[in-house]
Short mmCIF file of C-alpha atoms and ligand atoms in Angstrom, two decimals:
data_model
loop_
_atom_site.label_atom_id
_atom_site.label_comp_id
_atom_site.label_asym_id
_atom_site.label_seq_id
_atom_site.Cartn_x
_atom_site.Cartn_y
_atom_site.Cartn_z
CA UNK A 1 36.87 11.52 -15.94
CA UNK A 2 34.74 8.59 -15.98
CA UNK A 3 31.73 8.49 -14.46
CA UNK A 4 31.48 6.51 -10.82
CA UNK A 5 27.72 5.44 -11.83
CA UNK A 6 27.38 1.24 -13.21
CA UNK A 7 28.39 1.77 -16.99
CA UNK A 8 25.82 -0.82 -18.84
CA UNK A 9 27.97 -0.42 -21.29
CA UNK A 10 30.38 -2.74 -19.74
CA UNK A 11 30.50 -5.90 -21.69
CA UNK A 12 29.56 -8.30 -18.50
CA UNK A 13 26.60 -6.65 -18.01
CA UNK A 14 23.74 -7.64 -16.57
CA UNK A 15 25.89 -10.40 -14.75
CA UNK A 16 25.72 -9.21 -11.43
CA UNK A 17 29.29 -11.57 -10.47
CA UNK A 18 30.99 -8.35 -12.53
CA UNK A 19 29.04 -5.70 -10.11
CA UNK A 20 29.22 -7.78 -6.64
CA UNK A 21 32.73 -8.90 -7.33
CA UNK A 22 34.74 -11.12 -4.24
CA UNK A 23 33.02 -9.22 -1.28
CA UNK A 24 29.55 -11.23 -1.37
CA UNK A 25 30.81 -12.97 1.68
CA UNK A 26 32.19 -10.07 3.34
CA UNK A 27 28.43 -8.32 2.01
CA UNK A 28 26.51 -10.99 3.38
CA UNK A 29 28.13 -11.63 6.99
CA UNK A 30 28.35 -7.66 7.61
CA UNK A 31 24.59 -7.46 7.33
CA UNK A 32 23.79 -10.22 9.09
CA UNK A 33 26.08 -9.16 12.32
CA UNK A 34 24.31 -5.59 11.93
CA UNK A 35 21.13 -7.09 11.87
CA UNK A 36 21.90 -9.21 14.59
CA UNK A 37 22.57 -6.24 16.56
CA UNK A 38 20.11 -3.73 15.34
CA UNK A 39 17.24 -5.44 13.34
CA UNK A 40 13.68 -4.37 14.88
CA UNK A 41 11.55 -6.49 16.73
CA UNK A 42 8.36 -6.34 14.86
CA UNK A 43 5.34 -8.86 15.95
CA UNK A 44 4.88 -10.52 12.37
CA UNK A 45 8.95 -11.65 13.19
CA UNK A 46 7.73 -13.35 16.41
CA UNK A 47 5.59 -15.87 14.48
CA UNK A 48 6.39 -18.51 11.75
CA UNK A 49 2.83 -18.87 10.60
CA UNK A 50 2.66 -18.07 7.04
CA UNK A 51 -0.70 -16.24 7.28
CA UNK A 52 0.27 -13.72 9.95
CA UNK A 53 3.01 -12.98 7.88
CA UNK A 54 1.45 -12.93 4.69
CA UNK A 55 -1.22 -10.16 6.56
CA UNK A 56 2.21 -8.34 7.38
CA UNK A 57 3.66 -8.10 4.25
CA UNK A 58 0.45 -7.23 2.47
CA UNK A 59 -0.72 -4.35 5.31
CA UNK A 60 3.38 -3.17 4.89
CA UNK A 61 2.85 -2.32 0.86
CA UNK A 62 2.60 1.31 0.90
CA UNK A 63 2.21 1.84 4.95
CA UNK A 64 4.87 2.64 7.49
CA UNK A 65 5.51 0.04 10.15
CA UNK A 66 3.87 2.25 12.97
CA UNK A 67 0.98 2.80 11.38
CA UNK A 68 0.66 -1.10 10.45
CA UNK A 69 1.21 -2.63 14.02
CA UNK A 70 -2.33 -1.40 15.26
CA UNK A 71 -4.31 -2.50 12.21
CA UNK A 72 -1.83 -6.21 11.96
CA UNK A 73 -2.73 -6.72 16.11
CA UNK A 74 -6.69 -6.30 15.48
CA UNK A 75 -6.86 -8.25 11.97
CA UNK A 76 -5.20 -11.36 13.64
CA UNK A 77 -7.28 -10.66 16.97
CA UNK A 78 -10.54 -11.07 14.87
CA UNK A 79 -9.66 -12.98 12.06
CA UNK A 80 -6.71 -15.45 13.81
CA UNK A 81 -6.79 -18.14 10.71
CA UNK A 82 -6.96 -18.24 7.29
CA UNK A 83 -10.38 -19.96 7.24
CA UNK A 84 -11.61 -17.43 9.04
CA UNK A 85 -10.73 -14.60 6.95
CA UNK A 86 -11.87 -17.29 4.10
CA UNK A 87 -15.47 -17.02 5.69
CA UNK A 88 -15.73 -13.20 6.46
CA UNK A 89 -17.80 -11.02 4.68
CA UNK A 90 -16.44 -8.35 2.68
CA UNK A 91 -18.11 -5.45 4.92
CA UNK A 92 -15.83 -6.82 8.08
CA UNK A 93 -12.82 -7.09 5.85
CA UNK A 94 -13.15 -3.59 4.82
CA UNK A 95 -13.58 -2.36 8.12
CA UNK A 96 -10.97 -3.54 9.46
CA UNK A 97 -8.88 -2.40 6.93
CA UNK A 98 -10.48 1.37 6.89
CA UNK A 99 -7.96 4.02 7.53
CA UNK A 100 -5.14 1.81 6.26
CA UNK A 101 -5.80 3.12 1.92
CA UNK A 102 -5.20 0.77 -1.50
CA UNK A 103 -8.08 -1.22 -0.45
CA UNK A 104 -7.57 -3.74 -3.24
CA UNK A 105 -4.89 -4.77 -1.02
CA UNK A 106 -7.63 -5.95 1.60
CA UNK A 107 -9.86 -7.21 -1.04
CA UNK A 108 -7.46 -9.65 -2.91
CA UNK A 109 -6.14 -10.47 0.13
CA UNK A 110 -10.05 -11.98 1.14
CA UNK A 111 -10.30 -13.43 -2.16
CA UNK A 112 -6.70 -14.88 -1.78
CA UNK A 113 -7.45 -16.80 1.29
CA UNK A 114 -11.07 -18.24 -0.44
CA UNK A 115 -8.79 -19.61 -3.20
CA UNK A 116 -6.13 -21.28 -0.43
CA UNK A 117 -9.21 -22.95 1.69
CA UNK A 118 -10.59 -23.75 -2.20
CA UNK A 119 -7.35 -25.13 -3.85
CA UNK A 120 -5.03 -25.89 -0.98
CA UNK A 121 -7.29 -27.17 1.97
CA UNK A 122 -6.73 -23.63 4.23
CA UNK A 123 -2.86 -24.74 4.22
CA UNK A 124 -0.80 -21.48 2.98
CA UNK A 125 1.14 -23.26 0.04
CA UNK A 126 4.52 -23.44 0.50
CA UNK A 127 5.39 -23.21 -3.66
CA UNK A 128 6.93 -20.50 -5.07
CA UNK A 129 4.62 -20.79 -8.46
CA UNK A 130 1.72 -22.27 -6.01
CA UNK A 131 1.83 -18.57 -4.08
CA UNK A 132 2.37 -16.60 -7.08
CA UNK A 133 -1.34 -17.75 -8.21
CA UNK A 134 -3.11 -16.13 -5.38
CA UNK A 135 -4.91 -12.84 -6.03
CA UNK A 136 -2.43 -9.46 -4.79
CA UNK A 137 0.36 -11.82 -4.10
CA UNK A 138 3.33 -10.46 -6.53
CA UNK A 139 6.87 -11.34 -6.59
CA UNK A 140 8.46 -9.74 -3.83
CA UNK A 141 5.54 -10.42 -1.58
CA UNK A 142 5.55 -14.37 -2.44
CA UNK A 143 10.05 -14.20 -1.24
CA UNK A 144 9.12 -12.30 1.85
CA UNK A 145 5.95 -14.59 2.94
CA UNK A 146 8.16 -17.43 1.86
CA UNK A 147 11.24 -16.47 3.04
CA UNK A 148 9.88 -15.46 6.95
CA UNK A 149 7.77 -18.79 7.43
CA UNK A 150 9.74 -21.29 5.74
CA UNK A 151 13.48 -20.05 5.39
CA UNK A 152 13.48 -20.59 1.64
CA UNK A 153 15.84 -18.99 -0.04
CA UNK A 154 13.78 -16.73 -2.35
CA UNK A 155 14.74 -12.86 -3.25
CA UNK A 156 12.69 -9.73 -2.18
CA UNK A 157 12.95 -6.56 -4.00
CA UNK A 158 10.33 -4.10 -2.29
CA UNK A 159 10.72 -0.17 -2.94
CA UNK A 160 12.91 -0.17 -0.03
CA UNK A 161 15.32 -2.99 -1.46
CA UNK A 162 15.38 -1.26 -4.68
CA UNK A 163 16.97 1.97 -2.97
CA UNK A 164 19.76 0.45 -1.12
CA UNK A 165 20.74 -2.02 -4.36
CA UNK A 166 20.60 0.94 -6.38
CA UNK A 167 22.88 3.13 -4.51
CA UNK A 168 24.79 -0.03 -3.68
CA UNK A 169 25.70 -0.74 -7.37
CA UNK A 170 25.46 2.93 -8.02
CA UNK A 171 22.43 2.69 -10.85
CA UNK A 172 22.46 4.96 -13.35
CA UNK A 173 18.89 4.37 -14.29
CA UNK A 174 15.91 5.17 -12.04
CA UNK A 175 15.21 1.49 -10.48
CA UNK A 176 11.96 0.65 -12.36
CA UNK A 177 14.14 0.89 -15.56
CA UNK A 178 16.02 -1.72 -14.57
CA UNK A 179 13.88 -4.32 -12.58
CA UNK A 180 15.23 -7.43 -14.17
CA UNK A 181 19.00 -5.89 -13.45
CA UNK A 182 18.24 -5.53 -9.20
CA UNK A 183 15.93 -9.09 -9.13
CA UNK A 184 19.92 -10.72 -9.95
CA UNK A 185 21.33 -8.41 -7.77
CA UNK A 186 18.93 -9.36 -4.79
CA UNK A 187 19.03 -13.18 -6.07
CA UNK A 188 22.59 -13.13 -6.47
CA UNK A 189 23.25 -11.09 -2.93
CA UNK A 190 20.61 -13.67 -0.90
CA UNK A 191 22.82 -15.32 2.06
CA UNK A 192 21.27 -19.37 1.29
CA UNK A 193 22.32 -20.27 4.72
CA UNK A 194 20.49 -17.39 6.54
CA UNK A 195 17.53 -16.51 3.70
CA UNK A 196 15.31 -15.60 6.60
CA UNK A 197 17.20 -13.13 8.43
CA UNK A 198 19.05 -11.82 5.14
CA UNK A 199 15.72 -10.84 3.94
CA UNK A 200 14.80 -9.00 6.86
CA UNK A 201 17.90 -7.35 7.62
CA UNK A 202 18.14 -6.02 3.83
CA UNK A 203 14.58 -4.45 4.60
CA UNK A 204 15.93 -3.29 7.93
CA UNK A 205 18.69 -1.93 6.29
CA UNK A 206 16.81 0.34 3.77
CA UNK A 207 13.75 1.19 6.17
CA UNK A 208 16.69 2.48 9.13
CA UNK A 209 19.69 3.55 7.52
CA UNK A 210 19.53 3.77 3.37
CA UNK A 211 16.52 5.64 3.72
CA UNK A 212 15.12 7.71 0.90
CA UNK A 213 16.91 10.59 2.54
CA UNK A 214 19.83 11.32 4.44
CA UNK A 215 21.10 7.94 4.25
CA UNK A 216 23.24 7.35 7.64
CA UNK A 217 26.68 5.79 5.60
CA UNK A 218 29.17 6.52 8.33
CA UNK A 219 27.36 3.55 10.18
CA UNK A 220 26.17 1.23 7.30
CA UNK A 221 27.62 -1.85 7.24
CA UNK A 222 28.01 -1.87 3.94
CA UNK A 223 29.67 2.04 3.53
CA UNK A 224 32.95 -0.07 2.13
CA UNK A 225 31.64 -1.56 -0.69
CA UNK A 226 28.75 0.73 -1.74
CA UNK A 227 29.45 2.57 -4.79
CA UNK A 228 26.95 5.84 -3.91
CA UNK A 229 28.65 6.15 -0.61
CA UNK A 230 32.06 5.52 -2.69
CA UNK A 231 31.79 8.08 -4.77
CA UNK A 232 29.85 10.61 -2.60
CA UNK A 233 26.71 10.12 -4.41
CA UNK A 234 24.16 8.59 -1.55
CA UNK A 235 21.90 12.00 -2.01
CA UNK A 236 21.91 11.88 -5.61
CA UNK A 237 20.82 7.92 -6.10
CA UNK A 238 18.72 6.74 -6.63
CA UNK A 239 18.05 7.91 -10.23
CA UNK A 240 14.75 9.83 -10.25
CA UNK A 241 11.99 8.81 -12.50
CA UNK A 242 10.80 11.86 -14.30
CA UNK A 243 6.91 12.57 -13.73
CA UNK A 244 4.10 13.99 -15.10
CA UNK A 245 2.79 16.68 -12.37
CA UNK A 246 -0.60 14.86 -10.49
CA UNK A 247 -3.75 16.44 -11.67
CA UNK A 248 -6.26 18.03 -9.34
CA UNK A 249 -10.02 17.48 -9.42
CA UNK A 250 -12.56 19.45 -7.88
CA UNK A 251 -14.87 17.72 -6.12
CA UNK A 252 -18.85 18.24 -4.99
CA UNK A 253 -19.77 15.92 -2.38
CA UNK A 254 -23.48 16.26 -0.79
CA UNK A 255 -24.92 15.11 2.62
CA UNK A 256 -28.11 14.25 1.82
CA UNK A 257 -30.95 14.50 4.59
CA UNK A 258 -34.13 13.68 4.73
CA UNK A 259 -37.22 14.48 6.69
CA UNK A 260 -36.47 11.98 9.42
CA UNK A 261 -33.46 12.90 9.87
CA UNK A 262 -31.10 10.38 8.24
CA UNK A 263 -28.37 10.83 5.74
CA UNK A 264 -27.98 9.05 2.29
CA UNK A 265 -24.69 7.06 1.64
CA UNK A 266 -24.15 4.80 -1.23
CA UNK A 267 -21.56 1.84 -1.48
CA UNK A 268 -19.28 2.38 -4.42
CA UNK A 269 -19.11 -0.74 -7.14
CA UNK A 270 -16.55 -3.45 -6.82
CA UNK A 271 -13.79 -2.07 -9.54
CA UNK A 272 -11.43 0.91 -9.14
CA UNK A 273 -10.39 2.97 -6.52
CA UNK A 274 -12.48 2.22 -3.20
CA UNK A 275 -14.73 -0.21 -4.62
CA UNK A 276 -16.86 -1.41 -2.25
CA UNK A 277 -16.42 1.33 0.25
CA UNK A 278 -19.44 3.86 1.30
CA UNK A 279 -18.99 7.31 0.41
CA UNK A 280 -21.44 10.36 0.86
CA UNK A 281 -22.59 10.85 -3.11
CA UNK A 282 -21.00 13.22 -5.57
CA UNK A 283 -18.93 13.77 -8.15
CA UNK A 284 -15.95 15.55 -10.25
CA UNK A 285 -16.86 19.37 -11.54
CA UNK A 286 -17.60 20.08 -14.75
CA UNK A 287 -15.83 23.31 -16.49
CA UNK A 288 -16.97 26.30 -15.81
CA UNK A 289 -19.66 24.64 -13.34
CA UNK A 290 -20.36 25.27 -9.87
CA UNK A 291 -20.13 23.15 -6.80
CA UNK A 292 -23.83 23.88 -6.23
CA UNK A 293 -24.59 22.64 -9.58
CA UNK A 294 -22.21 20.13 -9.90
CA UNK A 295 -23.74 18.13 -6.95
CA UNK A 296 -27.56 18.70 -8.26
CA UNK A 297 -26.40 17.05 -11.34
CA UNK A 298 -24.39 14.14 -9.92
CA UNK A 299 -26.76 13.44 -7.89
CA UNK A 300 -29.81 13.30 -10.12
CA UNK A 301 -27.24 11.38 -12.46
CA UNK A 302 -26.50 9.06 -10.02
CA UNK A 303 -29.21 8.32 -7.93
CA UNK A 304 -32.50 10.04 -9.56
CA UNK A 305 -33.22 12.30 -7.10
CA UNK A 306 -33.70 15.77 -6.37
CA UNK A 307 -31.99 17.81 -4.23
CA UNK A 308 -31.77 21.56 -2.34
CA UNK A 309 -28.03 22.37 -2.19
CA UNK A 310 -27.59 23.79 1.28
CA UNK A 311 -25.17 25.31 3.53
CA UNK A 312 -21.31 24.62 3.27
CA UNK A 313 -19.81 22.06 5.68
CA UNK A 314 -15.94 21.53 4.96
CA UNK A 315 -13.58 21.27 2.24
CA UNK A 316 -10.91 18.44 1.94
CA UNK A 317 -7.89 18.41 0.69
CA UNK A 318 -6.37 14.51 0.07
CA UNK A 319 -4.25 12.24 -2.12
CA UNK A 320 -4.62 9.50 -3.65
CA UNK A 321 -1.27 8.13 -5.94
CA UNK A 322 -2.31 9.21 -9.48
CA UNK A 323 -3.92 12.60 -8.40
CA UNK A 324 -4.86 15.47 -5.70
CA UNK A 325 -8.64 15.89 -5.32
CA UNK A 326 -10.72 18.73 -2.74
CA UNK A 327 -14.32 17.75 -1.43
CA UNK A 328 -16.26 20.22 -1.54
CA UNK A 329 -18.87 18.79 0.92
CA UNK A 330 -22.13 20.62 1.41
CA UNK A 331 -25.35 20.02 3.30
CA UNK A 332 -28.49 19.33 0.54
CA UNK A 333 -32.31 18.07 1.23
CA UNK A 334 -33.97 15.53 -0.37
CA UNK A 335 -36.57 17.15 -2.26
CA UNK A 336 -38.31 14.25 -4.03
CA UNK A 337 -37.51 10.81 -6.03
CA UNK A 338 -36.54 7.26 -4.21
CA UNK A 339 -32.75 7.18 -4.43
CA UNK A 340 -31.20 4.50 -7.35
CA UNK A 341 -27.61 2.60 -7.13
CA UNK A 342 -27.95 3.42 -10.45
CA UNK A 343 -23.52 4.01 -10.76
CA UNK A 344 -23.09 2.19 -7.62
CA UNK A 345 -23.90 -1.44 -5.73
CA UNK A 346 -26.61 0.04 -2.93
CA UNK A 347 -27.74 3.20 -1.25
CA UNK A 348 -29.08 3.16 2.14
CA UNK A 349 -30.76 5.79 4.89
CA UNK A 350 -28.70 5.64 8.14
CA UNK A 351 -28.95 7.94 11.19
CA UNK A 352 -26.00 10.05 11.64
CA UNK A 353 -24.80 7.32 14.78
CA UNK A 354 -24.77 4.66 12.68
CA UNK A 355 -22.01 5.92 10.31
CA UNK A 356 -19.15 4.34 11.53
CA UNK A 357 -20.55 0.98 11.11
CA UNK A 358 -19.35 1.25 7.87
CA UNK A 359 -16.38 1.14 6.32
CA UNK A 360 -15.33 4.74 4.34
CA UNK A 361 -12.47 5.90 2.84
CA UNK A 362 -10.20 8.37 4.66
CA UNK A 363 -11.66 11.48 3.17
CA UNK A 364 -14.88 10.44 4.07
CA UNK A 365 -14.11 9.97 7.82
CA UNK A 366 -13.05 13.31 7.68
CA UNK A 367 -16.86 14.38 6.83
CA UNK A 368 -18.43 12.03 9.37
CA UNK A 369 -16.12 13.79 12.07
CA UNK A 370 -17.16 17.36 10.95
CA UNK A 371 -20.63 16.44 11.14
CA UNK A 372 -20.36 14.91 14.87
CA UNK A 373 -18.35 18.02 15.56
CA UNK A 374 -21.35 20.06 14.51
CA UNK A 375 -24.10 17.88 16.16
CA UNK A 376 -21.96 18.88 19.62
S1 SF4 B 1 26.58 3.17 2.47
FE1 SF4 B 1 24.91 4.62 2.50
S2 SF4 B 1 24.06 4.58 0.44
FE2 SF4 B 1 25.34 2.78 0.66
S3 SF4 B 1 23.95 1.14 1.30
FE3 SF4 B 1 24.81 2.05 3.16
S4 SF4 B 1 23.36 3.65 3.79
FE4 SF4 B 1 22.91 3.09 1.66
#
């Protein structure tokens, strides 16, 4: 029997007119009435100002709508304009953006509105090559930025997009294996007329009903022409990428006090994961080493001091995308030295009330709250 999935052996492919064939129109129209009738209101789809929106799409990469609405409300409250994000410092931008992870996301997006106030006079450009220039602004970003402010009729293809086309079409590959494939698909699919709201109901559509599991078909508006649904295959699509299981690292963190009572954080540097973020001082263990050791050596490695390893405050457990690590977070004493950024950008002496001035990474919080908890 042959198989229901897209054959890529066929000799029209990649040209998605052999895949979409004669229901386009009937594709396009049933979205648009469903969206009509069931799209979400969402404040960045109250606005036509290109900078709210761009602040929407770029909080939305990786983070659920729920979570975003909170963090989207107080960015625009405090930073209402590009020029003043332009003019922030970093320290505020993180802030603000603590709790939300992938803070990259918060730093190109600073360094992204420098370069429109530099090269575009604060205007948001409204050029598809023009956007694609600015820091953390990819592909699908640039079509959903474009396509919410200015009704331009420019393709999307977010993780959600790349679910429903795949089941739509019935993919045989995982959808990263076939990016260039679902960019036609999504190009050739976009309603010209009605870019705006085609865009945002095809999100709609994955984020409500195609969703990653479960997918509600019985009420899709598409359940007549989609292939998975078709063919009974909506659980199994799409295609799973095979991966490598994520490592875990062990982790000693210490909470450094000193005679006066204050506690030693350091600000990580610029690059990689967090940069720019405080953290309490540490590092990965060694084989075969212990916690306790682990953090003496870290931290004479890191900041030439010494340090008693003390009492046991809390282990975390958290997740980052590429691995698993556990804090092992401990209580030490400065003993003698005057702490170095010597593998970070500055260390500072705070008192325990002043830590959530800063901005820290998730895991961190989690250590500021234990010690409050134990100050009670
Ligand atoms: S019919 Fe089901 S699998 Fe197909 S697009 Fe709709 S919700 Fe997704």
């Amino acid at each position: 029997m042959k198989s229901p999935l897209l054959d890529r052996s066929h000799p029209d492919w990649p040209d998605p007119e052999w895949f979409l064939p004669l229901c386009l129109d009937q594709l396009r129209q049933g979205l648009l009435h469903w969206y009509a009738l069931h799209g979400r209101t969402l404040p960045w789809r109250q606005t036509r100002d290109p900078y709210a929106i761009w602040v929407s799409e770029i909080m939305l990469q990786q983070t659920q709508v729920k979570t975003v609405i909170p963090y989207y409300d107080r960015w625009l409250a405090q930073l209402p304009t590009i020029a003043d994000l332009a003019k922030a410092d970093q320290q505020t931008v993180l802030k603000l953006w603590q709790g939300l992870g992938y803070y990259a996301r918060a730093r190109n997006l600073h360094r992204a509105a420098q370069q429109v106030v530099q090269h575009h006079g604060g205007s948001f450009p409204t050029e598809l090559n023009q956007v694609l220039q600015l820091s953390g602004i990819g592909r699908t970003t640039a079509g959903g930025i474009l396509s919410a402010a200015f009704n331009q009729p420019i393709p999307i293809l977010d993780g959600n997009v790349k679910r429903v086309l795949s089941r739509l079409i019935a993919l045989e590959l995982p959808p990263n294996k076939a990016i260039n494939q679902l960019w036609q698909i999504s190009e050739h699919l976009l309603d010209r007329q009605h870019p705006r709201d085609f865009n945002q109901a095809l999100m709609d559509l994955g984020a409500t009903l195609c969703t990653p599991k479960q997918p509600a078909c019985l009420i899709c508006p598409w359940n007549q022409h989609c292939r998975a649904y078709q063919n009974n295959m909506q659980n199994e699509l799409p295609v799973s990428e095979t991966r490598a299981p994520i490592p875990r690292k062990q982790i000693g963190v210490a909470v450094i006090w000193n005679d006066c009572g204050q506690i030693l954080i350091d600000r990580r540097r610029q690059e990689g994961l967090l940069g720019g973020l405080w953290e309490f001082p540490g590092g990965k263990l060694e084989p075969g080493e212990t916690v306790e050791a682990c953090i003496q050596r870290e931290i004479r490695e890191e900041l030439g001091i010494e340090i008693e390893v003390g009492e046991h405050l809390i282990m975390i457990e958290h997740t980052y995308t590429h691995f698993h690590v556990t804090l092992n977070v401990h209580h030490c004493h400065h003993c003698s030295g005057e702490p170095q950024p010597i593998e970070c950008d500055e260390v500072r002496w705070v008192n325990p009330d002043e830590l959530n001035q800063f901005p820290f990474p998730k895991a961190n919080v989690t250590i500021i709250e234990a010690l409050q908890q134990q100050a009670k």
